[in-house]
Tab-separated table of C-alpha atoms in Angstrom:
chain	number	residue	atom	x	y	z
A	12	ASP	CA	15.704	19.297	-9.788
A	13	ILE	CA	12.815	19.705	-12.218
A	14	GLN	CA	10.772	22.788	-11.369
A	15	MET	CA	7.005	22.616	-11.832
A	16	THR	CA	5.064	25.842	-12.249
A	17	GLN	CA	1.292	25.956	-12.095
A	18	SER	CA	-0.925	28.744	-13.332
A	19	PRO	CA	-2.981	30.442	-12.282
A	20	SER	CA	-2.299	30.303	-8.534
A	21	SER	CA	-6.001	30.781	-7.925
A	22	LEU	CA	-9.083	30.663	-10.077
A	23	SER	CA	-12.706	31.624	-9.410
A	24	ALA	CA	-15.527	30.038	-11.357
A	25	PHE	CA	-19.233	29.218	-11.232
A	26	VAL	CA	-20.793	25.803	-10.877
A	27	GLY	CA	-21.243	24.471	-14.399
A	28	ASP	CA	-18.288	26.396	-15.854
A	29	ARG	CA	-15.498	24.799	-17.852
A	30	VAL	CA	-12.069	25.548	-16.409
A	31	THR	CA	-8.538	24.781	-17.466
A	32	MET	CA	-5.371	25.076	-15.415
A	33	THR	CA	-1.844	24.555	-16.550
A	34	CYS	CA	1.385	23.045	-15.310
A	35	ARG	CA	4.770	23.688	-16.887
A	36	ALA	CA	7.946	21.695	-16.323
A	37	SER	CA	11.409	23.233	-16.439
A	38	GLN	CA	12.534	20.455	-18.787
A	39	SER	CA	10.840	17.835	-20.904
A	40	ILE	CA	9.231	15.087	-18.842
A	41	GLY	CA	7.348	13.185	-21.529
A	42	THR	CA	4.026	12.280	-19.982
A	43	TYR	CA	5.387	11.589	-16.491
A	44	LEU	CA	2.874	13.958	-14.979
A	45	ASN	CA	0.218	13.353	-12.344
A	46	TRP	CA	-2.589	15.557	-11.026
A	47	TYR	CA	-3.907	15.499	-7.460
A	48	GLN	CA	-6.920	17.118	-5.835
A	49	GLN	CA	-6.745	18.272	-2.224
A	50	LYS	CA	-9.679	19.447	-0.145
A	51	PRO	CA	-9.260	21.382	3.119
A	52	GLY	CA	-7.944	19.244	5.947
A	53	LYS	CA	-7.617	16.181	3.736
A	54	ALA	CA	-4.823	14.267	2.081
A	55	PRO	CA	-4.349	14.693	-1.657
A	56	LYS	CA	-6.189	12.351	-3.992
A	57	LEU	CA	-4.715	11.124	-7.277
A	58	LEU	CA	-6.947	12.131	-10.195
A	59	ILE	CA	-4.861	11.652	-13.321
A	60	SER	CA	-1.622	9.830	-14.041
A	61	GLY	CA	0.524	9.688	-17.127
A	62	ALA	CA	-0.754	13.143	-18.059
A	63	SER	CA	-4.129	11.890	-19.288
A	64	SER	CA	-5.169	8.601	-17.635
A	65	LEU	CA	-8.106	9.079	-15.339
A	66	GLN	CA	-7.972	7.114	-12.108
A	67	SER	CA	-10.818	4.723	-11.357
A	68	GLY	CA	-13.797	6.501	-9.845
A	69	VAL	CA	-12.791	9.976	-11.025
A	70	PRO	CA	-15.635	11.692	-12.911
A	71	SER	CA	-15.287	11.962	-16.671
A	72	THR	CA	-15.684	15.724	-16.346
A	73	PHE	CA	-11.956	15.713	-15.520
A	74	SER	CA	-9.428	15.401	-18.303
A	75	GLY	CA	-5.704	15.897	-18.633
A	76	GLY	CA	-3.483	16.588	-21.579
A	77	GLY	CA	-0.077	17.617	-22.740
A	78	SER	CA	3.403	16.220	-23.045
A	79	GLY	CA	6.958	17.451	-22.864
A	80	THR	CA	6.851	20.598	-20.766
A	81	ASP	CA	3.253	21.850	-20.948
A	82	PHE	CA	0.252	20.159	-19.391
A	83	THR	CA	-3.380	20.971	-18.713
A	84	LEU	CA	-6.104	19.841	-16.352
A	85	THR	CA	-9.617	20.614	-17.554
A	86	ILE	CA	-12.886	20.276	-15.698
A	87	SER	CA	-15.660	20.400	-18.266
A	88	SER	CA	-18.543	21.252	-15.938
A	89	LEU	CA	-17.691	22.327	-12.409
A	90	GLN	CA	-19.545	20.670	-9.580
A	91	PRO	CA	-19.654	22.005	-6.003
A	92	GLU	CA	-17.374	19.200	-4.825
A	93	ASP	CA	-14.681	20.170	-7.345
A	94	PHE	CA	-13.677	23.311	-5.488
A	95	ALA	CA	-10.305	22.394	-4.068
A	96	ILE	CA	-6.581	22.818	-4.626
A	97	TYR	CA	-5.037	20.998	-7.583
A	98	HIS	CA	-1.393	19.932	-7.598
A	99	CYS	CA	0.682	18.648	-10.485
A	100	GLN	CA	3.629	16.296	-9.916
A	101	GLN	CA	6.408	15.106	-12.189
A	102	THR	CA	7.640	11.538	-11.875
A	103	TYR	CA	10.233	11.716	-14.672
A	104	ASN	CA	13.046	11.546	-12.142
A	105	THR	CA	13.805	11.993	-8.480
A	106	PRO	CA	13.507	14.119	-6.535
A	107	LEU	CA	9.842	13.995	-7.431
A	108	THR	CA	8.540	17.554	-7.512
A	109	PHE	CA	5.160	19.218	-7.263
A	110	GLY	CA	3.829	22.497	-8.535
A	111	GLN	CA	2.782	25.105	-6.007
A	112	GLY	CA	-0.905	24.341	-6.555
A	113	THR	CA	-3.921	26.012	-8.137
A	114	LYS	CA	-6.737	26.922	-5.769
A	115	LEU	CA	-10.137	26.637	-7.430
A	116	GLU	CA	-12.764	28.742	-5.659
A	117	ILE	CA	-16.477	29.302	-6.087
A	118	LYS	CA	-17.418	32.616	-7.666
B	42	GLU	CA	-9.561	-2.251	3.760
B	43	VAL	CA	-6.403	-0.994	2.112
B	44	GLN	CA	-5.151	1.947	4.141
B	45	LEU	CA	-2.272	3.836	5.659
B	46	VAL	CA	-2.820	5.074	9.206
B	47	GLN	CA	-0.467	7.658	10.648
B	48	SER	CA	0.353	8.465	14.244
B	49	GLY	CA	-1.215	11.436	15.982
B	50	ALA	CA	-0.316	15.095	16.129
B	51	GLU	CA	2.815	16.145	17.992
B	52	VAL	CA	3.879	19.345	19.725
B	53	LYS	CA	7.601	19.594	20.335
B	54	LYS	CA	10.260	22.115	21.281
B	55	PRO	CA	13.192	23.076	19.050
B	56	GLY	CA	16.075	20.677	19.487
B	57	GLU	CA	13.892	17.754	20.522
B	58	SER	CA	13.756	14.483	18.636
B	59	LEU	CA	10.672	12.938	17.115
B	60	ARG	CA	9.523	9.831	15.280
B	61	ILE	CA	6.178	9.599	13.514
B	62	SER	CA	4.773	6.434	12.013
B	63	CYS	CA	2.696	5.167	9.110
B	64	LYS	CA	1.105	1.712	9.320
B	65	GLY	CA	-0.044	-0.089	6.220
B	66	SER	CA	-2.832	-2.656	6.174
B	67	GLY	CA	-4.939	-4.545	3.661
B	68	TYR	CA	-2.079	-5.081	1.213
B	69	THR	CA	1.348	-6.687	0.984
B	70	PHE	CA	3.399	-4.033	2.748
B	71	PRO	CA	6.835	-4.917	1.243
B	72	SER	CA	5.470	-4.625	-2.309
B	73	TYR	CA	5.198	-0.841	-2.385
B	74	TRP	CA	7.580	1.949	-1.499
B	75	ILE	CA	6.510	4.508	1.092
B	76	SER	CA	6.989	8.146	0.150
B	77	TRP	CA	6.925	10.998	2.651
B	78	VAL	CA	5.477	14.376	1.688
B	79	ARG	CA	5.649	17.631	3.642
B	80	GLN	CA	3.060	20.392	3.487
B	81	MET	CA	3.949	23.537	5.388
B	82	PRO	CA	1.040	25.729	6.547
B	83	GLY	CA	-0.742	27.208	3.551
B	84	LYS	CA	1.862	25.872	1.139
B	85	GLY	CA	2.223	23.226	-1.541
B	86	LEU	CA	3.410	19.641	-1.409
B	87	GLU	CA	7.095	18.748	-1.089
B	88	TRP	CA	8.405	15.237	-1.677
B	89	MET	CA	10.879	14.332	1.053
B	90	GLY	CA	11.909	10.963	-0.284
B	91	ARG	CA	10.924	7.327	-0.104
B	92	ILE	CA	11.867	3.975	1.345
B	93	ASP	CA	11.530	0.452	0.001
B	94	PRO	CA	10.041	-1.707	2.777
B	95	SER	CA	11.478	-4.884	1.239
B	96	ASP	CA	15.097	-3.891	1.909
B	97	SER	CA	14.947	-0.415	3.554
B	98	TYR	CA	16.657	1.171	0.549
B	99	THR	CA	16.139	4.924	0.752
B	100	ASP	CA	15.964	7.724	-1.818
B	101	TYR	CA	16.074	11.119	-0.103
B	102	SER	CA	15.339	14.436	-1.727
B	103	PRO	CA	18.508	16.565	-1.498
B	104	SER	CA	16.399	19.190	0.272
B	105	PHE	CA	15.811	16.808	3.188
B	106	GLN	CA	18.904	14.580	3.106
B	107	GLY	CA	20.710	14.670	6.433
B	108	HIS	CA	17.862	16.271	8.342
B	109	VAL	CA	15.409	13.365	8.454
B	110	THR	CA	15.670	9.584	8.560
B	111	PHE	CA	13.280	7.004	7.127
B	112	SER	CA	12.979	3.526	8.579
B	113	ILE	CA	10.846	0.403	8.346
B	114	ASP	CA	9.569	-2.079	10.896
B	115	GLU	CA	8.369	-4.859	8.623
B	116	SER	CA	7.121	-6.940	11.579
B	117	VAL	CA	4.298	-4.422	12.084
B	118	SER	CA	4.057	-3.168	8.485
B	119	SER	CA	5.078	0.299	9.555
B	120	ALA	CA	7.254	3.086	8.175
B	121	SER	CA	8.701	5.878	10.287
B	122	LEU	CA	10.008	9.374	9.741
B	123	GLN	CA	12.318	10.758	12.382
B	124	TRP	CA	14.191	13.897	13.314
B	125	SER	CA	17.074	14.035	15.792
B	126	SER	CA	16.836	17.790	16.349
B	127	LEU	CA	13.683	19.628	15.351
B	128	LYS	CA	13.544	23.218	14.149
B	129	ALA	CA	10.633	25.626	14.159
B	130	SER	CA	10.693	25.406	10.361
B	131	ASP	CA	9.762	21.699	10.631
B	132	THR	CA	6.252	22.752	11.611
B	133	ALA	CA	4.070	21.156	8.953
B	134	MET	CA	1.679	18.393	8.044
B	135	TYR	CA	3.500	15.215	7.052
B	136	TYR	CA	1.913	12.600	4.829
B	137	CYS	CA	3.008	9.106	3.996
B	138	ALA	CA	1.867	7.671	0.688
B	139	ARG	CA	2.137	4.332	-1.072
B	140	ASP	CA	4.377	4.548	-4.110
B	141	ALA	CA	4.415	1.790	-6.730
B	142	ASN	CA	8.061	2.706	-7.444
B	143	ASN	CA	6.858	4.988	-10.187
B	144	GLY	CA	6.073	8.068	-8.131
B	145	LYS	CA	2.345	7.588	-8.482
B	146	LEU	CA	0.925	8.204	-4.997
B	147	LEU	CA	-2.411	6.442	-5.058
B	148	LEU	CA	-2.892	5.717	-1.356
B	149	TRP	CA	-2.256	8.340	1.336
B	150	GLY	CA	-2.230	8.411	5.088
B	151	GLN	CA	-4.393	10.948	6.870
B	152	GLY	CA	-1.410	13.099	7.768
B	153	THR	CA	0.451	13.874	10.995
B	154	LEU	CA	0.631	17.476	12.142
B	155	VAL	CA	3.948	18.394	13.724
B	156	ILE	CA	4.218	21.690	15.584
B	157	VAL	CA	7.626	22.835	16.772
B	158	SER	CA	7.486	25.803	19.096
B	159	SER	CA	9.351	27.039	22.135
């Protein structure tokens, strides 16, 4: 199985800050990498697919990058509604695997 | 409206069986795989596997193979996840999600909470 490791596990920031979180795969996965946002008590929501393609309706403050084994999710200017848990997922092969999540909290 | 609606929360005892469901509407149900995802309390997401509603072909994660069973009732556009003998460690939120056979999970159900306790 491909192991996905996210860092940091948690992150505190102010509204308006720029934040970046990372996701590392245990082997090269090209750009078969998706990012999801999950708010408390809710199902995850797909934000970015193919490492960098923003889903329709997702604010342009979100961006994704990387290829191979190292990926990033950047939020350029944090809004109150962005505080959530972010999960990365590889779709290079099955079993599909997720990272353990990065919890983004308000400072 | 395109949506997946899951069955309600369940409280069961160890050793009991259980089936939970996920009903699709607003789209052509056989056209998209259904993936199942587990989230244990306070933990991350775990992909359990997926099923193709067009032919009931299944692709189980090795971590869940043999412990759960996926099925389809195409007549009511519904997918099911079942256990024959629950364990306390099955306590979790279970999500179904629509998978365009590329692992991209764009549409999710609201989740079904399963609690297994003696």
